Tab-separated table of C-alpha atoms and ligand atoms in Angstrom:
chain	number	residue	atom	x	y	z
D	1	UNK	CA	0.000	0.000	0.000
D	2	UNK	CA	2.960	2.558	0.817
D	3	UNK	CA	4.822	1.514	-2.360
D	4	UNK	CA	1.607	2.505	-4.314
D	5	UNK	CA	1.144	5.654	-2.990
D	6	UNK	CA	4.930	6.497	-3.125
D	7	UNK	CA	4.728	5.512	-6.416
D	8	UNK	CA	1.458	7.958	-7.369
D	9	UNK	CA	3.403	10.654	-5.745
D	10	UNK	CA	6.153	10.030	-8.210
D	11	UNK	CA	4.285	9.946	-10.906
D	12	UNK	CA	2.575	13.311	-9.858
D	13	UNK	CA	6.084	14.951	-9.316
D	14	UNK	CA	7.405	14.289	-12.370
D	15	UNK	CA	6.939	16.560	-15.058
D	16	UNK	CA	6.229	15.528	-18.496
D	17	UNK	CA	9.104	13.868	-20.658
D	18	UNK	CA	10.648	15.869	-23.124
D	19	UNK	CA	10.766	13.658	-26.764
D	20	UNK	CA	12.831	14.443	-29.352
D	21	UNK	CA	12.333	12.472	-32.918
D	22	UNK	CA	14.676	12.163	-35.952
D	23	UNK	CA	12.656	11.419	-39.386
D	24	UNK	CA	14.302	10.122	-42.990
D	25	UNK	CA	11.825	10.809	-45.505
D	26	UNK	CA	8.150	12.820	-45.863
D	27	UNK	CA	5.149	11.577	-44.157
D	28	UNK	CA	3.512	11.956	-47.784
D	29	UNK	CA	1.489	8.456	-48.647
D	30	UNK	CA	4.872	7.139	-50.825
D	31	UNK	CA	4.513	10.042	-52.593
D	32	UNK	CA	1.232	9.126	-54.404
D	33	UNK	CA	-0.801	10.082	-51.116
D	34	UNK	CA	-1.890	6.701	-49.655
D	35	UNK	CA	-3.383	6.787	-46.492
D	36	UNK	CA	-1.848	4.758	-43.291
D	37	UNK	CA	-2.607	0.635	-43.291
D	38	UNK	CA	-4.464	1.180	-46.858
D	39	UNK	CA	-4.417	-0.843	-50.146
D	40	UNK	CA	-1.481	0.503	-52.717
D	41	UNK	CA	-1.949	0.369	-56.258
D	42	UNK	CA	1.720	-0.409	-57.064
D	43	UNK	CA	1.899	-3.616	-58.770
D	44	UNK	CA	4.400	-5.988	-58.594
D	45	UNK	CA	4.725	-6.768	-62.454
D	46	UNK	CA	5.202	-3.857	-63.546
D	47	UNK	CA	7.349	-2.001	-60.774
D	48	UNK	CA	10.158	1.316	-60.852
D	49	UNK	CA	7.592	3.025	-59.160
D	50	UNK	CA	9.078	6.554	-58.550
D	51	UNK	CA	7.355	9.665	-56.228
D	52	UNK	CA	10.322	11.099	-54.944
D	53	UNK	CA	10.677	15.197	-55.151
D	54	UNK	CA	13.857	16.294	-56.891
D	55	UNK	CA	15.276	16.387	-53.552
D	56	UNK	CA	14.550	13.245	-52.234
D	57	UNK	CA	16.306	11.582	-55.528
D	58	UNK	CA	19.369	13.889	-54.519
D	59	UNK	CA	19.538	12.899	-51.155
D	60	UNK	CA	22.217	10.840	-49.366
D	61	UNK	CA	20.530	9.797	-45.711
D	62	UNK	CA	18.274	7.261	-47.001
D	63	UNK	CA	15.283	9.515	-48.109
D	64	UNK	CA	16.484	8.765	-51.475
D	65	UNK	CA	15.377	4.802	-51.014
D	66	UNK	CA	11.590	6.124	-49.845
D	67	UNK	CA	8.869	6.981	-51.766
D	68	UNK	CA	9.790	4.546	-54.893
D	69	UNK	CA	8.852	0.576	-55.390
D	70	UNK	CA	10.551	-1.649	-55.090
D	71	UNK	CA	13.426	-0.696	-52.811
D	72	UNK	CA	17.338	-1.097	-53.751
D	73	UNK	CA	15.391	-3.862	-55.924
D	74	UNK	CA	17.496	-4.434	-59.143
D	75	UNK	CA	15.218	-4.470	-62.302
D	76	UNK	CA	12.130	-3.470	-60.265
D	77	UNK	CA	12.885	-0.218	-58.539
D	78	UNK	CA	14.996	3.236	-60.124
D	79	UNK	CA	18.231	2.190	-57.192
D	80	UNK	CA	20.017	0.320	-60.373
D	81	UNK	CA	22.331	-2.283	-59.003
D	82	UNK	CA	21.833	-1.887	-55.567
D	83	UNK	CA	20.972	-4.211	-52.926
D	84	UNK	CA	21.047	-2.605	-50.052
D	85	UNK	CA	18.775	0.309	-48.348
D	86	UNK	CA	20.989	2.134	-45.571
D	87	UNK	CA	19.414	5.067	-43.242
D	88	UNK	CA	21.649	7.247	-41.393
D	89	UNK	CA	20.123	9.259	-38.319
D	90	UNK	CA	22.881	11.790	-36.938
D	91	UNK	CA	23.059	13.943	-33.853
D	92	UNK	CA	21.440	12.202	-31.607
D	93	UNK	CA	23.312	12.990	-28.902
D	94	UNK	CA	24.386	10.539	-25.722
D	95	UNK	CA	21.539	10.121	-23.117
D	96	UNK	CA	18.936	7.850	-24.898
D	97	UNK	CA	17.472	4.952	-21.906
D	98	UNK	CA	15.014	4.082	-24.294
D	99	UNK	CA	13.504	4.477	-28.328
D	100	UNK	CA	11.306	3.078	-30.974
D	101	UNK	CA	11.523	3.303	-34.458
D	102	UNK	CA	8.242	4.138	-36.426
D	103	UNK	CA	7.987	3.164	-40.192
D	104	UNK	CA	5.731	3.090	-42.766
D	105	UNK	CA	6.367	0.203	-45.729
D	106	UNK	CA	4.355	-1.120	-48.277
D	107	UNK	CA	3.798	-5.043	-48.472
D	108	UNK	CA	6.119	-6.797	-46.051
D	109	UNK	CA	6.101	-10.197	-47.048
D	110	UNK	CA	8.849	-12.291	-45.260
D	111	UNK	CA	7.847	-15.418	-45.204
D	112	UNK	CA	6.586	-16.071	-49.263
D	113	UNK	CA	9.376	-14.208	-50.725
D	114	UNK	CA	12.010	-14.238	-48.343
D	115	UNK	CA	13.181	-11.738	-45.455
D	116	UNK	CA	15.719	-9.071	-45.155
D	117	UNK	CA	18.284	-8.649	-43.170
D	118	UNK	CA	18.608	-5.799	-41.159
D	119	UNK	CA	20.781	-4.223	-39.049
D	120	UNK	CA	20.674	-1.309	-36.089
D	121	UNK	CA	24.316	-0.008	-36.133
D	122	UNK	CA	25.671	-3.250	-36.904
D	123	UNK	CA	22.890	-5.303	-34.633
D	124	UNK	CA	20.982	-7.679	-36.079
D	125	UNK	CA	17.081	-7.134	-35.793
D	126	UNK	CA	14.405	-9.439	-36.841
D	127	UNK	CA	12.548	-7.683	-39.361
D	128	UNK	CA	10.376	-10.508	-40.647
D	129	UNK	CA	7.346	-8.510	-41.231
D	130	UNK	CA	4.234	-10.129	-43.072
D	131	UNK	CA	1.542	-6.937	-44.089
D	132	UNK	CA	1.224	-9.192	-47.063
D	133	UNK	CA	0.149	-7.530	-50.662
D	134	UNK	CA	-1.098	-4.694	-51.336
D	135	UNK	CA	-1.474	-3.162	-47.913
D	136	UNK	CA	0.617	-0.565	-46.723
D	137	UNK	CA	1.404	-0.729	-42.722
D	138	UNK	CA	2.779	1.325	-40.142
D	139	UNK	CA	5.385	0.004	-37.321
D	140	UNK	CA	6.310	0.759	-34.295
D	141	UNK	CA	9.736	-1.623	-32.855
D	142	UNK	CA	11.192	-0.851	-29.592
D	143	UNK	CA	15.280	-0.461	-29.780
D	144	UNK	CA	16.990	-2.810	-27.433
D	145	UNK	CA	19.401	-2.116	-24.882
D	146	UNK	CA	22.633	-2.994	-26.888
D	147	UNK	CA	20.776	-0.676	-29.615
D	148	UNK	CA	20.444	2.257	-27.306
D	149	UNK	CA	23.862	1.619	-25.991
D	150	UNK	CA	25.241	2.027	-29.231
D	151	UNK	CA	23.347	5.436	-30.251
D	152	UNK	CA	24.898	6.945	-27.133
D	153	UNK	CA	28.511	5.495	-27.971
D	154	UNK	CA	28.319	7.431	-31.733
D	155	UNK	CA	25.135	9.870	-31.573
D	156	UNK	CA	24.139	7.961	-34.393
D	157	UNK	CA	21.664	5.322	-35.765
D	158	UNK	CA	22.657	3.503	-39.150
D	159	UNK	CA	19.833	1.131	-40.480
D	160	UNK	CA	20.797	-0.975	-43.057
D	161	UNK	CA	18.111	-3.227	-45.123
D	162	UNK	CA	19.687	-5.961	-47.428
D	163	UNK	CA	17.442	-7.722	-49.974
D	164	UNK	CA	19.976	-10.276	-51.458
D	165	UNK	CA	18.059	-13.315	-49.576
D	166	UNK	CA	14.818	-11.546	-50.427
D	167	UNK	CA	12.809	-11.415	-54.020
D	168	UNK	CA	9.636	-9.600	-52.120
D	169	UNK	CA	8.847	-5.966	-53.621
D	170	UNK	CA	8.559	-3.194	-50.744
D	171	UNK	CA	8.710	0.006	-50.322
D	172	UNK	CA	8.965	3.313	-47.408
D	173	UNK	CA	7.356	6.324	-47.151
D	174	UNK	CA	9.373	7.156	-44.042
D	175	UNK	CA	11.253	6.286	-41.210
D	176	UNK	CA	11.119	8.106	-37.878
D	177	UNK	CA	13.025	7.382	-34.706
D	178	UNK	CA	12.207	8.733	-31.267
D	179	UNK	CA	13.943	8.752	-27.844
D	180	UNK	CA	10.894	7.788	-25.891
D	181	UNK	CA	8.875	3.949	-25.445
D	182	UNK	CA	6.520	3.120	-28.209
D	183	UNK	CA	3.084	3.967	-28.336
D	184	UNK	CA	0.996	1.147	-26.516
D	185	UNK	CA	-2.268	-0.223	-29.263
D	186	UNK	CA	-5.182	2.164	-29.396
D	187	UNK	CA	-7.744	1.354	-26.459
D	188	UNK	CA	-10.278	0.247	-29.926
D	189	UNK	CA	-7.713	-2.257	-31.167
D	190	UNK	CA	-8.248	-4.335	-27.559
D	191	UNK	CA	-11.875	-3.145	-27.668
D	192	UNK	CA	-11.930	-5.190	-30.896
D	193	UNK	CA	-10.367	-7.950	-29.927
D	194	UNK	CA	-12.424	-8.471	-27.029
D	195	UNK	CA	-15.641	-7.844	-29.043
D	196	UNK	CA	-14.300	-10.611	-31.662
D	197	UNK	CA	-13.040	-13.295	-28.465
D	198	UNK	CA	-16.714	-12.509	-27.291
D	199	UNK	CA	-18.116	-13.867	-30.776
D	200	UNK	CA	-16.128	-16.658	-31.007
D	201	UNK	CA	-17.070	-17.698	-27.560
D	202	UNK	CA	-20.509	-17.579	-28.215
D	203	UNK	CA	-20.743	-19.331	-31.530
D	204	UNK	CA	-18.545	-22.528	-29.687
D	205	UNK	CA	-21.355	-22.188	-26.769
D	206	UNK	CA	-23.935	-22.487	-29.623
D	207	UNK	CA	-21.805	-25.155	-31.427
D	208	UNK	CA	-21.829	-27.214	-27.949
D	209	UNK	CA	-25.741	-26.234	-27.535
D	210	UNK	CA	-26.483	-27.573	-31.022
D	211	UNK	CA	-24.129	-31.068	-30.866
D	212	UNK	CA	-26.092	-31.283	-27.212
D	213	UNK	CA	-30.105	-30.705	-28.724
B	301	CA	CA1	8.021	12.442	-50.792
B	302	CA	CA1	5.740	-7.541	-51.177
B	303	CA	CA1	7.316	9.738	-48.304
């Protein structure tokens, strides 16, 4: 009981947390204006889709890998030869205790045409996302303490996204990273669930009442 309350008085007497974010690329629907977890019209077949601004194509962070399908994709994307999509956010300074990375990507799909390998300054991460085709999704993955570690060793986070194991056409809008915990589901996504547990629950109480008339 004292814990709690010590606790509650914490909470009370600390102010709110300062965030700071770091984003690669616009927030802009992959340049064609799609809207969050929506369908995409790009089609696989006939890919080198392009919606980068002028600037974007000039760019050397890793902007110039969003906004086109499919990414650092030989044949199917406007990155010619390469293989390999690499992000690079500086000046981020030395104190980080925690972060998430936010990202928006079109069609995911690790396990039919292979997964990527990625890397957080040289750390492996398991990036074997399945939005499957042709929905566009948005992420949220929590950096890990060897992660964080190494952001305050340099002030920097390089992510680097190889496709040579992978034949599976993706793309980014953006990329955003942010010195705070992820955002927890919205309230309506448990809501949801809950609803939809409820409905299975009844129809197996109806199954059982039917086997038992
Ligand atoms: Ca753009
Ligand atoms: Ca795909
Ligand atoms: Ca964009």
């Amino acid at each position: 009981m004292r814990i709690i309350s010590m606790m509650a008085l914490l909470a009370l007497a600390s102010g709110p947390v300062a965030a700071a974010s770091w984003q690669i690329g616009d927030n802009d629907g992959f340049g064609a204006g799609i809207c969050d977890n929506c369908p995409h019209p790009f089609d696989g077949f006939s890919a080198n889709y392009d919606g980068r601004s002028a600037a974007e194509m000039a760019a050397t962070d890793g902007t110039q890998y969003t906004d086109t399908y499919s990414t650092t994709h030989p044949g199917f994307g406007p990155h010619g030869s390469e293989t390999v999509a690499t992000f690079t956010f500086t000046g981020l300074g030395n104190s980080w205790t925690i972060g998430h990375l936010e990202f928006d990507t079109a069609d995911f799909q690790a396990s039919t045409f292979g997964g990527v390998t990625t890397t957080f300054n040289g750390i492996v991460q398991n990036f074997g996302f399945n939005d499957g085709f042709p929905n566009t999704a948005i992420h949220f993955f929590t950096l890990t303490g060897s992660v964080i570690d190494s952001i305050n060793a340099s002030g920097e986070l390089v992510i680097a996204i190889d496709r040579n194991n992978s034949g599976d056409f993706y793309g980014f809008d953006y990329l955003k990273i942010s010195d705070v915990a992820a955002p927890i589901p919205e309230p309506e996504t448990y809501a949801m669930l809950l609803a939809g547990l409820g409905i299975l629950g009844f129809a197996s109480r109806r199954r059982r009442q039917k086997l038992a008339d």
